Amino acid sequence: MKLTVIGGGGVRSMFLAKSIAQKAKTLNISELVFMDNDEKKLNIYGTMAKKVSNLLCPELNFILTTDAKEAVKNAHYVITTIRVGGDKMRVKDERIALDLGLLGQETTGAAGLSFAMRSISALAKYCELIKEYADPNCKVFNFTNPAGVVSQTLRDMGYDFTYGICDAPSGMLNSFAKLYNADENAVRGEVYGLNHLSYFSSITLDGREIMGELIEKDEAYLKTDMRYFEKELLKERGCVLNEYLYYFYYREKAIANILKAEKTRGEQICEINEKMTEELKCTDIENDFENAFKIFEYWYGVRENNYMASETGVKKQTPWHFDIYQKDSGGYAGVALKFIEIMQNKGSDTMILCLPNGDAIDGLKPDDVVEITCDITPNGAIAHHFGKVDEQNLELIRRVKIYERLASKAIREKSIQSAVEALTLHPLVNSYSLAKELVQKYIELNKDYIGEWK
């Protein structure tokens, strides 16, 4: 079986390679291709990923390439994780919003529209290549942000072989397993909502409901991503929240913290990645991987320990460490690999994916892409039925979903009007005049990527 990663020159490539190589034999993955159009980064981070793969599974045929057609040719599965314009464009996306007093966060905030403007056309080209050259039953797992808008738009464009994936829900469940000193497979969650805007309606440990005690458990607010919320909020909502809901429930605090911080998250990542890349560029990765690994671990540790710190004022207390040989949940690669494993075993199991709603959540359209617990069966992914959900949660979900639908229309039709309507309704913008100004600025910023809008 052939698995391809588009965006294989990203700084997280080693994580992907580790997760895939650990399961390559079990899943009968014989060929792994990391493709990137940035040859310099592919030679650094792709080479490090290849080293990790060779250490864990030397039999796996690991290929690095800048040729997209060859990368997807006969591929059975493809993971897309691209950043069109690089880190510097993210910084500009977010600063444009912040200068207007708005949250710029690239997935949940207004900057997500700008990122999506650049991402969709590139992803559509890859999807066309996949339709033409990949295995006829090829599935695509998209991790490119903003996953909600991207997943909706790709489906609206007819690419029904694409699924949005995110490791935030599964990562939270894994943190609960650690809290209880349990195997990660022992903790399950029923999730509904949108990408980065989802709610856990149930969390079980070996079949026992534990959500109520988790909400009351003080330790959970110290050792898991419940740290971003007050206990009173979770008790009032009666559920556990996706970490990114922090931006909606604490909007003014998030903006104040970002403006008060020395750097935005995007600026931090841009600076860290530049310094790390410069150091690695001067290192002989092939012959001195140990030194290259130390450089990577140091800089990525700085990045990881500051995750959401600017926005929330809360820093992670556990030092970051990357162990090549230790088994882990696999992050977003783990989500894709779980899907592959279930399909190969021709059985049925549950996981959390972004896919069309169908009749899962009352109040949403059948073709609305949602993030939801679903059954993976030989016949595909089937969303769990939630029916009528909490009306306050649904109100926020519906508002953001209308934004995503309009953003999809704007990008597909290159429509300024639809883009303005989308941001006007976005809960973190909520202003026609600001939406108009943002759209003008984002079209100007992205003119070299998106062509002319009207």
Short mmCIF file of C-alpha atoms in Angstrom, two decimals:
data_model
loop_
_atom_site.label_atom_id
_atom_site.label_comp_id
_atom_site.label_asym_id
_atom_site.label_seq_id
_atom_site.Cartn_x
_atom_site.Cartn_y
_atom_site.Cartn_z
CA MET A 1 0.00 0.00 0.00
CA LYS A 2 1.20 3.50 -0.84
CA LEU A 3 0.62 6.46 1.47
CA THR A 4 1.54 10.01 0.41
CA VAL A 5 2.02 13.13 2.50
CA ILE A 6 1.65 16.42 0.62
CA GLY A 7 3.46 19.02 2.69
CA GLY A 8 6.21 16.62 3.76
CA GLY A 9 8.71 19.44 4.23
CA GLY A 10 6.91 20.88 7.22
CA VAL A 11 8.55 21.08 10.65
CA ARG A 12 6.20 18.38 11.98
CA SER A 13 7.28 15.83 9.35
CA MET A 14 9.21 13.71 11.86
CA PHE A 15 6.04 13.20 13.90
CA LEU A 16 4.20 11.98 10.83
CA ALA A 17 7.05 9.68 9.84
CA LYS A 18 7.24 8.20 13.34
CA SER A 19 3.51 7.48 13.54
CA ILE A 20 3.37 5.93 10.08
CA ALA A 21 6.58 3.90 10.40
CA GLN A 22 5.44 2.46 13.75
CA LYS A 23 2.33 1.04 12.07
CA ALA A 24 3.68 0.39 8.58
CA LYS A 25 3.96 -3.40 8.96
CA THR A 26 0.61 -3.75 10.72
CA LEU A 27 -1.14 -1.70 8.04
CA ASN A 28 0.84 -3.16 5.12
CA ILE A 29 2.21 0.24 4.13
CA SER A 30 5.09 -0.57 1.78
CA GLU A 31 5.70 2.85 0.24
CA LEU A 32 5.67 6.24 1.96
CA VAL A 33 6.13 9.42 -0.08
CA PHE A 34 6.76 12.85 1.40
CA MET A 35 6.19 15.53 -1.23
CA ASP A 36 6.77 19.28 -0.90
CA ASN A 37 7.27 22.09 -3.42
CA ASP A 38 9.80 23.74 -1.07
CA GLU A 39 12.90 21.70 -1.88
CA LYS A 40 15.05 23.35 0.80
CA LYS A 41 12.65 22.48 3.61
CA LEU A 42 12.06 19.02 2.18
CA ASN A 43 15.82 18.40 2.24
CA ILE A 44 15.91 19.36 5.92
CA TYR A 45 12.70 18.18 7.56
CA GLY A 46 11.91 15.50 4.99
CA THR A 47 15.40 14.06 5.42
CA MET A 48 14.95 14.01 9.20
CA ALA A 49 11.60 12.28 8.73
CA LYS A 50 13.24 9.69 6.49
CA LYS A 51 15.90 9.06 9.16
CA VAL A 52 13.20 8.43 11.76
CA SER A 53 11.34 6.10 9.41
CA ASN A 54 14.51 4.12 8.65
CA LEU A 55 15.24 3.74 12.36
CA LEU A 56 11.75 2.38 13.06
CA CYS A 57 10.99 0.45 9.90
CA PRO A 58 13.95 0.09 7.53
CA GLU A 59 11.87 -2.06 5.16
CA LEU A 60 9.52 0.85 4.41
CA ASN A 61 10.34 2.42 1.05
CA PHE A 62 10.53 6.12 1.98
CA ILE A 63 10.69 8.58 -0.94
CA LEU A 64 11.22 12.36 -0.93
CA THR A 65 10.04 14.28 -4.00
CA THR A 66 8.93 17.66 -5.32
CA ASP A 67 6.92 16.00 -8.12
CA ALA A 68 3.25 16.04 -7.10
CA LYS A 69 2.10 13.75 -9.93
CA GLU A 70 4.61 11.05 -9.05
CA ALA A 71 3.81 11.49 -5.37
CA VAL A 72 0.11 10.68 -5.78
CA LYS A 73 0.46 8.12 -8.58
CA ASN A 74 -1.23 4.88 -7.45
CA ALA A 75 -1.52 6.23 -3.87
CA HIS A 76 -4.16 4.56 -1.73
CA TYR A 77 -4.24 7.30 0.91
CA VAL A 78 -3.05 10.93 0.92
CA ILE A 79 -2.55 13.31 3.84
CA THR A 80 -2.51 17.02 2.95
CA THR A 81 -0.82 19.44 5.34
CA ILE A 82 0.27 22.51 3.42
CA ARG A 83 0.94 26.14 4.30
CA VAL A 84 0.66 28.29 1.17
CA GLY A 85 2.71 31.44 1.67
CA GLY A 86 4.60 30.07 4.64
CA ASP A 87 4.76 31.35 8.21
CA LYS A 88 5.26 34.98 7.19
CA MET A 89 1.86 35.12 5.51
CA ARG A 90 0.26 33.76 8.67
CA VAL A 91 1.82 36.63 10.61
CA LYS A 92 0.35 39.14 8.15
CA ASP A 93 -3.07 37.42 8.19
CA GLU A 94 -3.29 37.70 11.97
CA ARG A 95 -1.84 41.20 12.28
CA ILE A 96 -4.34 42.65 9.81
CA ALA A 97 -7.20 41.47 12.05
CA LEU A 98 -5.48 42.50 15.28
CA ASP A 99 -4.89 46.02 13.95
CA LEU A 100 -8.67 46.29 13.69
CA GLY A 101 -9.11 45.03 17.26
CA LEU A 102 -10.24 41.59 16.10
CA LEU A 103 -9.00 38.12 16.93
CA GLY A 104 -6.69 37.03 14.13
CA GLN A 105 -6.16 33.36 15.09
CA GLU A 106 -5.65 31.46 11.84
CA THR A 107 -8.29 28.78 12.26
CA THR A 108 -10.95 30.22 14.54
CA GLY A 109 -10.43 33.93 13.99
CA ALA A 110 -10.86 36.21 10.99
CA ALA A 111 -7.44 35.30 9.58
CA GLY A 112 -8.80 31.86 8.74
CA LEU A 113 -10.56 33.30 5.71
CA SER A 114 -7.30 34.68 4.35
CA PHE A 115 -5.50 31.37 4.93
CA ALA A 116 -8.34 29.49 3.22
CA MET A 117 -8.19 31.84 0.22
CA ARG A 118 -4.63 30.67 -0.42
CA SER A 119 -5.10 27.02 0.55
CA ILE A 120 -8.16 25.98 -1.44
CA SER A 121 -6.87 26.52 -4.98
CA ALA A 122 -3.65 24.62 -4.18
CA LEU A 123 -5.56 21.74 -2.56
CA ALA A 124 -8.00 21.60 -5.48
CA LYS A 125 -5.08 21.11 -7.88
CA TYR A 126 -3.79 18.24 -5.76
CA CYS A 127 -7.29 16.73 -5.64
CA GLU A 128 -7.46 16.84 -9.44
CA LEU A 129 -4.12 15.02 -9.66
CA ILE A 130 -5.40 12.46 -7.17
CA LYS A 131 -8.56 11.89 -9.24
CA GLU A 132 -6.44 11.30 -12.33
CA TYR A 133 -3.41 9.40 -11.03
CA ALA A 134 -4.11 7.88 -7.61
CA ASP A 135 -5.85 4.59 -6.85
CA PRO A 136 -9.55 4.93 -7.81
CA ASN A 137 -10.58 4.40 -4.17
CA CYS A 138 -8.00 6.82 -2.75
CA LYS A 139 -9.05 8.73 0.37
CA VAL A 140 -7.62 12.14 1.28
CA PHE A 141 -7.20 13.29 4.88
CA ASN A 142 -6.87 17.05 5.06
CA PHE A 143 -5.09 18.67 7.99
CA THR A 144 -4.57 22.02 6.25
CA ASN A 145 -6.13 24.84 8.24
CA PRO A 146 -8.65 26.24 8.66
CA ALA A 147 -9.91 22.67 8.48
CA GLY A 148 -13.57 23.62 8.85
CA VAL A 149 -13.69 26.01 5.88
CA VAL A 150 -11.29 23.87 3.84
CA SER A 151 -13.24 20.65 4.41
CA GLN A 152 -16.55 22.36 3.57
CA THR A 153 -15.17 23.93 0.40
CA LEU A 154 -13.51 20.77 -0.91
CA ARG A 155 -16.78 18.86 -0.43
CA ASP A 156 -18.71 21.71 -2.10
CA MET A 157 -16.32 21.38 -5.05
CA GLY A 158 -17.24 17.71 -5.39
CA TYR A 159 -14.19 16.12 -3.79
CA ASP A 160 -16.21 13.63 -1.75
CA PHE A 161 -13.13 11.47 -1.15
CA THR A 162 -11.77 14.08 1.29
CA TYR A 163 -12.09 14.05 5.07
CA GLY A 164 -11.02 16.77 7.47
CA ILE A 165 -8.91 15.55 10.38
CA CYS A 166 -7.82 17.21 13.61
CA ASP A 167 -6.01 15.82 16.62
CA ALA A 168 -7.54 18.25 19.15
CA PRO A 169 -10.51 16.02 20.20
CA SER A 170 -8.48 12.79 20.27
CA GLY A 171 -5.62 14.60 22.01
CA MET A 172 -7.98 15.73 24.74
CA LEU A 173 -9.32 12.20 25.19
CA ASN A 174 -5.75 10.88 25.42
CA SER A 175 -4.99 13.45 28.12
CA PHE A 176 -7.97 12.15 30.11
CA ALA A 177 -6.64 8.60 29.75
CA LYS A 178 -3.32 9.74 31.22
CA LEU A 179 -5.17 11.47 34.02
CA TYR A 180 -6.77 8.14 34.95
CA ASN A 181 -3.61 6.10 34.23
CA ALA A 182 -5.63 4.19 31.65
CA ASP A 183 -4.94 2.90 28.17
CA GLU A 184 -5.82 5.55 25.60
CA ASN A 185 -8.28 3.19 23.90
CA ALA A 186 -10.23 2.91 27.17
CA VAL A 187 -11.45 6.53 26.93
CA ARG A 188 -14.09 7.31 24.33
CA GLY A 189 -15.97 10.50 23.56
CA GLU A 190 -19.18 11.50 21.83
CA VAL A 191 -18.39 14.76 20.03
CA TYR A 192 -20.55 17.04 17.89
CA GLY A 193 -20.00 20.47 16.33
CA LEU A 194 -17.49 21.90 13.89
CA ASN A 195 -13.72 21.75 13.62
CA HIS A 196 -12.27 23.74 16.54
CA LEU A 197 -15.83 24.33 17.76
CA SER A 198 -17.02 21.03 19.15
CA TYR A 199 -18.63 19.77 22.34
CA PHE A 200 -18.22 16.47 24.19
CA SER A 201 -21.69 15.25 25.14
CA SER A 202 -20.26 12.09 26.75
CA ILE A 203 -16.86 10.80 27.87
CA THR A 204 -16.52 7.21 29.06
CA LEU A 205 -13.74 5.17 30.65
CA ASP A 206 -14.15 1.44 29.98
CA GLY A 207 -17.81 2.17 29.29
CA ARG A 208 -18.36 4.16 32.52
CA GLU A 209 -19.55 7.75 32.09
CA ILE A 210 -16.94 10.11 33.61
CA MET A 211 -17.74 13.52 32.12
CA GLY A 212 -19.49 14.79 35.24
CA GLU A 213 -16.60 13.85 37.51
CA LEU A 214 -14.09 15.25 35.02
CA ILE A 215 -15.81 18.63 35.14
CA GLU A 216 -15.57 18.56 38.95
CA LYS A 217 -12.00 17.22 38.99
CA ASP A 218 -9.56 20.05 39.86
CA GLU A 219 -6.62 18.04 38.56
CA ALA A 220 -8.14 18.06 35.07
CA TYR A 221 -7.84 21.85 34.97
CA LEU A 222 -4.11 21.53 35.65
CA LYS A 223 -3.11 18.56 33.48
CA THR A 224 -5.42 18.69 30.44
CA ASP A 225 -6.66 21.31 27.99
CA MET A 226 -9.57 21.94 30.30
CA ARG A 227 -7.00 24.37 31.78
CA TYR A 228 -8.28 27.11 29.49
CA PHE A 229 -11.77 27.16 31.04
CA GLU A 230 -13.36 27.92 34.37
CA LYS A 231 -15.13 25.07 36.10
CA GLU A 232 -18.29 27.20 36.33
CA LEU A 233 -18.48 27.47 32.54
CA LEU A 234 -18.23 23.72 31.99
CA LYS A 235 -20.80 23.05 34.73
CA GLU A 236 -23.15 25.58 33.17
CA ARG A 237 -22.65 24.07 29.67
CA GLY A 238 -22.90 20.55 31.10
CA CYS A 239 -20.15 19.32 28.80
CA VAL A 240 -16.43 19.45 28.06
CA LEU A 241 -15.36 21.96 25.43
CA ASN A 242 -12.86 21.78 22.58
CA GLU A 243 -9.87 23.91 23.60
CA TYR A 244 -10.45 26.36 20.72
CA LEU A 245 -13.81 27.36 22.18
CA TYR A 246 -11.68 29.49 24.51
CA TYR A 247 -11.64 32.12 21.75
CA PHE A 248 -15.44 32.33 21.71
CA TYR A 249 -16.14 32.19 25.44
CA TYR A 250 -13.21 34.45 26.42
CA ARG A 251 -12.93 36.64 23.33
CA GLU A 252 -11.92 39.88 25.04
CA LYS A 253 -9.36 38.11 27.22
CA ALA A 254 -7.81 36.38 24.20
CA ILE A 255 -7.44 39.68 22.30
CA ALA A 256 -6.12 41.52 25.36
CA ASN A 257 -3.59 38.77 26.08
CA ILE A 258 -2.38 38.70 22.47
CA LEU A 259 -2.02 42.48 22.30
CA LYS A 260 -0.21 42.48 25.64
CA ALA A 261 2.16 39.70 24.62
CA GLU A 262 5.51 40.49 23.06
CA LYS A 263 4.65 38.38 20.02
CA THR A 264 1.59 36.72 18.51
CA ARG A 265 1.51 32.93 18.18
CA GLY A 266 2.18 33.27 14.46
CA GLU A 267 5.15 35.54 15.10
CA GLN A 268 6.53 33.12 17.69
CA ILE A 269 6.28 30.17 15.31
CA CYS A 270 7.76 32.14 12.41
CA GLU A 271 10.75 33.21 14.50
CA ILE A 272 11.29 29.74 16.02
CA ASN A 273 11.02 27.99 12.65
CA GLU A 274 13.44 30.45 11.02
CA LYS A 275 16.06 29.98 13.75
CA MET A 276 15.63 26.21 13.75
CA THR A 277 15.85 25.99 9.96
CA GLU A 278 18.97 28.17 9.86
CA GLU A 279 20.73 25.95 12.40
CA LEU A 280 19.66 22.74 10.67
CA LYS A 281 20.73 24.08 7.28
CA CYS A 282 24.31 24.17 8.58
CA THR A 283 24.10 20.60 9.91
CA ASP A 284 24.99 17.39 8.11
CA ILE A 285 21.70 15.62 8.78
CA GLU A 286 22.66 12.45 6.95
CA ASN A 287 25.88 11.90 8.90
CA ASP A 288 25.15 13.76 12.15
CA PHE A 289 21.49 13.09 12.80
CA GLU A 290 22.02 13.11 16.56
CA ASN A 291 23.09 16.76 16.53
CA ALA A 292 20.29 17.70 14.11
CA PHE A 293 17.79 15.98 16.38
CA LYS A 294 19.02 17.94 19.42
CA ILE A 295 18.60 21.22 17.52
CA PHE A 296 15.09 20.23 16.47
CA GLU A 297 14.06 19.06 19.94
CA TYR A 298 15.25 22.29 21.55
CA TRP A 299 13.45 24.65 19.19
CA TYR A 300 10.27 22.61 18.86
CA GLY A 301 10.18 22.34 22.64
CA VAL A 302 10.17 26.15 22.86
CA ARG A 303 7.31 26.22 20.37
CA GLU A 304 5.25 23.51 22.07
CA ASN A 305 5.60 24.85 25.60
CA ASN A 306 4.23 28.21 24.44
CA TYR A 307 1.15 26.70 22.77
CA MET A 308 -1.83 29.07 23.35
CA ALA A 309 0.23 30.90 26.00
CA SER A 310 -0.05 34.32 24.30
CA GLU A 311 -3.83 34.02 23.99
CA THR A 312 -4.63 32.53 27.39
CA GLY A 313 -1.76 33.58 29.63
CA VAL A 314 -1.41 29.90 30.59
CA LYS A 315 1.88 28.09 29.82
CA LYS A 316 2.27 24.33 29.78
CA GLN A 317 4.18 23.08 32.80
CA THR A 318 5.46 19.75 31.42
CA PRO A 319 8.74 20.04 29.48
CA TRP A 320 8.39 18.88 25.87
CA HIS A 321 10.34 15.84 24.73
CA PHE A 322 10.28 13.80 21.55
CA ASP A 323 11.10 10.11 21.93
CA ILE A 324 11.49 8.44 18.55
CA TYR A 325 10.95 4.94 19.91
CA GLN A 326 8.14 5.53 22.41
CA LYS A 327 4.70 4.57 21.16
CA ASP A 328 2.21 7.43 21.09
CA SER A 329 -1.25 8.29 19.79
CA GLY A 330 0.22 9.66 16.58
CA GLY A 331 -1.34 13.13 16.53
CA TYR A 332 -3.22 13.90 13.33
CA ALA A 333 -1.41 11.08 11.53
CA GLY A 334 -2.87 8.81 14.20
CA VAL A 335 -6.38 9.90 13.18
CA ALA A 336 -5.71 8.98 9.54
CA LEU A 337 -4.01 5.72 10.51
CA LYS A 338 -6.93 4.68 12.70
CA PHE A 339 -9.28 5.11 9.72
CA ILE A 340 -6.95 2.99 7.56
CA GLU A 341 -6.66 0.31 10.25
CA ILE A 342 -10.42 -0.01 10.66
CA MET A 343 -10.97 -0.20 6.91
CA GLN A 344 -8.26 -2.82 6.47
CA ASN A 345 -9.66 -4.98 9.27
CA LYS A 346 -13.07 -4.75 7.58
CA GLY A 347 -14.60 -4.26 11.00
CA SER A 348 -16.29 -1.30 12.66
CA ASP A 349 -15.03 1.19 15.21
CA THR A 350 -15.60 4.80 16.21
CA MET A 351 -13.47 7.89 15.68
CA ILE A 352 -13.85 11.65 15.24
CA LEU A 353 -13.77 13.09 11.71
CA CYS A 354 -15.00 16.05 9.68
CA LEU A 355 -17.65 14.81 7.24
CA PRO A 356 -21.14 15.79 6.00
CA ASN A 357 -23.80 16.02 8.69
CA GLY A 358 -26.54 14.00 7.00
CA ASP A 359 -29.22 13.84 9.70
CA ALA A 360 -26.80 13.65 12.65
CA ILE A 361 -27.47 17.09 14.17
CA ASP A 362 -30.94 18.64 13.97
CA GLY A 363 -30.84 22.22 12.71
CA LEU A 364 -27.97 21.73 10.27
CA LYS A 365 -28.13 20.91 6.56
CA PRO A 366 -27.27 17.41 5.29
CA ASP A 367 -24.22 18.69 3.37
CA ASP A 368 -22.88 20.83 6.24
CA VAL A 369 -19.45 19.44 7.12
CA VAL A 370 -19.32 18.81 10.87
CA GLU A 371 -16.74 17.44 13.31
CA ILE A 372 -18.41 14.46 14.87
CA THR A 373 -18.00 10.99 16.34
CA CYS A 374 -18.71 8.46 13.63
CA ASP A 375 -18.61 4.76 12.91
CA ILE A 376 -16.04 3.67 10.36
CA THR A 377 -17.41 0.67 8.51
CA PRO A 378 -16.51 -1.19 5.30
CA ASN A 379 -19.15 1.03 3.68
CA GLY A 380 -17.50 4.26 4.85
CA ALA A 381 -17.92 6.76 7.69
CA ILE A 382 -21.34 7.10 9.29
CA ALA A 383 -21.89 10.00 11.71
CA HIS A 384 -23.49 9.22 15.07
CA HIS A 385 -27.00 10.57 15.46
CA PHE A 386 -27.25 13.35 18.05
CA GLY A 387 -30.62 14.77 16.99
CA LYS A 388 -31.63 17.77 19.07
CA VAL A 389 -28.62 19.24 20.92
CA ASP A 390 -28.28 22.03 23.47
CA GLU A 391 -29.78 25.14 21.86
CA GLN A 392 -27.02 27.51 23.03
CA ASN A 393 -24.34 25.23 21.60
CA LEU A 394 -26.34 24.83 18.40
CA GLU A 395 -26.75 28.60 18.05
CA LEU A 396 -22.97 29.10 18.02
CA ILE A 397 -22.44 26.09 15.73
CA ARG A 398 -25.04 27.36 13.25
CA ARG A 399 -23.59 30.87 13.20
CA VAL A 400 -20.09 29.63 12.43
CA LYS A 401 -21.41 27.10 9.92
CA ILE A 402 -23.17 29.89 8.00
CA TYR A 403 -19.82 31.71 7.96
CA GLU A 404 -18.12 28.57 6.62
CA ARG A 405 -20.75 28.09 3.92
CA LEU A 406 -20.43 31.70 2.78
CA ALA A 407 -16.63 31.52 2.94
CA SER A 408 -16.80 28.42 0.72
CA LYS A 409 -19.01 30.24 -1.76
CA ALA A 410 -16.74 33.29 -1.72
CA ILE A 411 -13.62 31.24 -2.46
CA ARG A 412 -15.27 29.07 -5.13
CA GLU A 413 -16.83 32.05 -6.93
CA LYS A 414 -14.15 34.64 -6.05
CA SER A 415 -17.00 36.73 -4.67
CA ILE A 416 -16.21 39.83 -2.61
CA GLN A 417 -19.85 40.13 -1.54
CA SER A 418 -19.98 36.57 -0.16
CA ALA A 419 -16.68 37.11 1.68
CA VAL A 420 -18.05 40.26 3.32
CA GLU A 421 -21.27 38.44 4.26
CA ALA A 422 -19.22 35.59 5.71
CA LEU A 423 -17.11 37.79 8.00
CA THR A 424 -20.09 39.97 8.92
CA LEU A 425 -21.76 36.89 10.41
CA HIS A 426 -18.59 35.50 11.98
CA PRO A 427 -19.15 35.77 15.78
CA LEU A 428 -15.61 37.07 16.31
CA VAL A 429 -16.07 39.85 13.73
CA ASN A 430 -19.81 40.60 13.85
CA SER A 431 -19.54 43.88 11.92
CA TYR A 432 -20.31 44.77 8.31
CA SER A 433 -17.91 47.73 8.22
CA LEU A 434 -15.02 45.71 9.69
CA ALA A 435 -15.82 42.79 7.39
CA LYS A 436 -15.59 45.06 4.33
CA GLU A 437 -12.24 46.43 5.45
CA LEU A 438 -10.87 42.96 6.25
CA VAL A 439 -11.91 41.52 2.90
CA GLN A 440 -10.28 44.39 1.01
CA LYS A 441 -7.05 43.96 2.95
CA TYR A 442 -7.03 40.16 2.54
CA ILE A 443 -7.67 40.32 -1.20
CA GLU A 444 -4.80 42.78 -1.56
CA LEU A 445 -2.53 40.63 0.63
CA ASN A 446 -3.29 37.47 -1.37
CA LYS A 447 -3.43 38.93 -4.89
CA ASP A 448 -0.42 36.89 -6.05
CA TYR A 449 -2.17 33.67 -4.95
CA ILE A 450 -5.87 34.15 -5.71
CA GLY A 451 -6.14 36.26 -8.85
CA GLU A 452 -8.90 38.80 -9.34
CA TRP A 453 -12.05 38.81 -7.21
CA LYS A 454 -15.21 40.67 -8.07
#
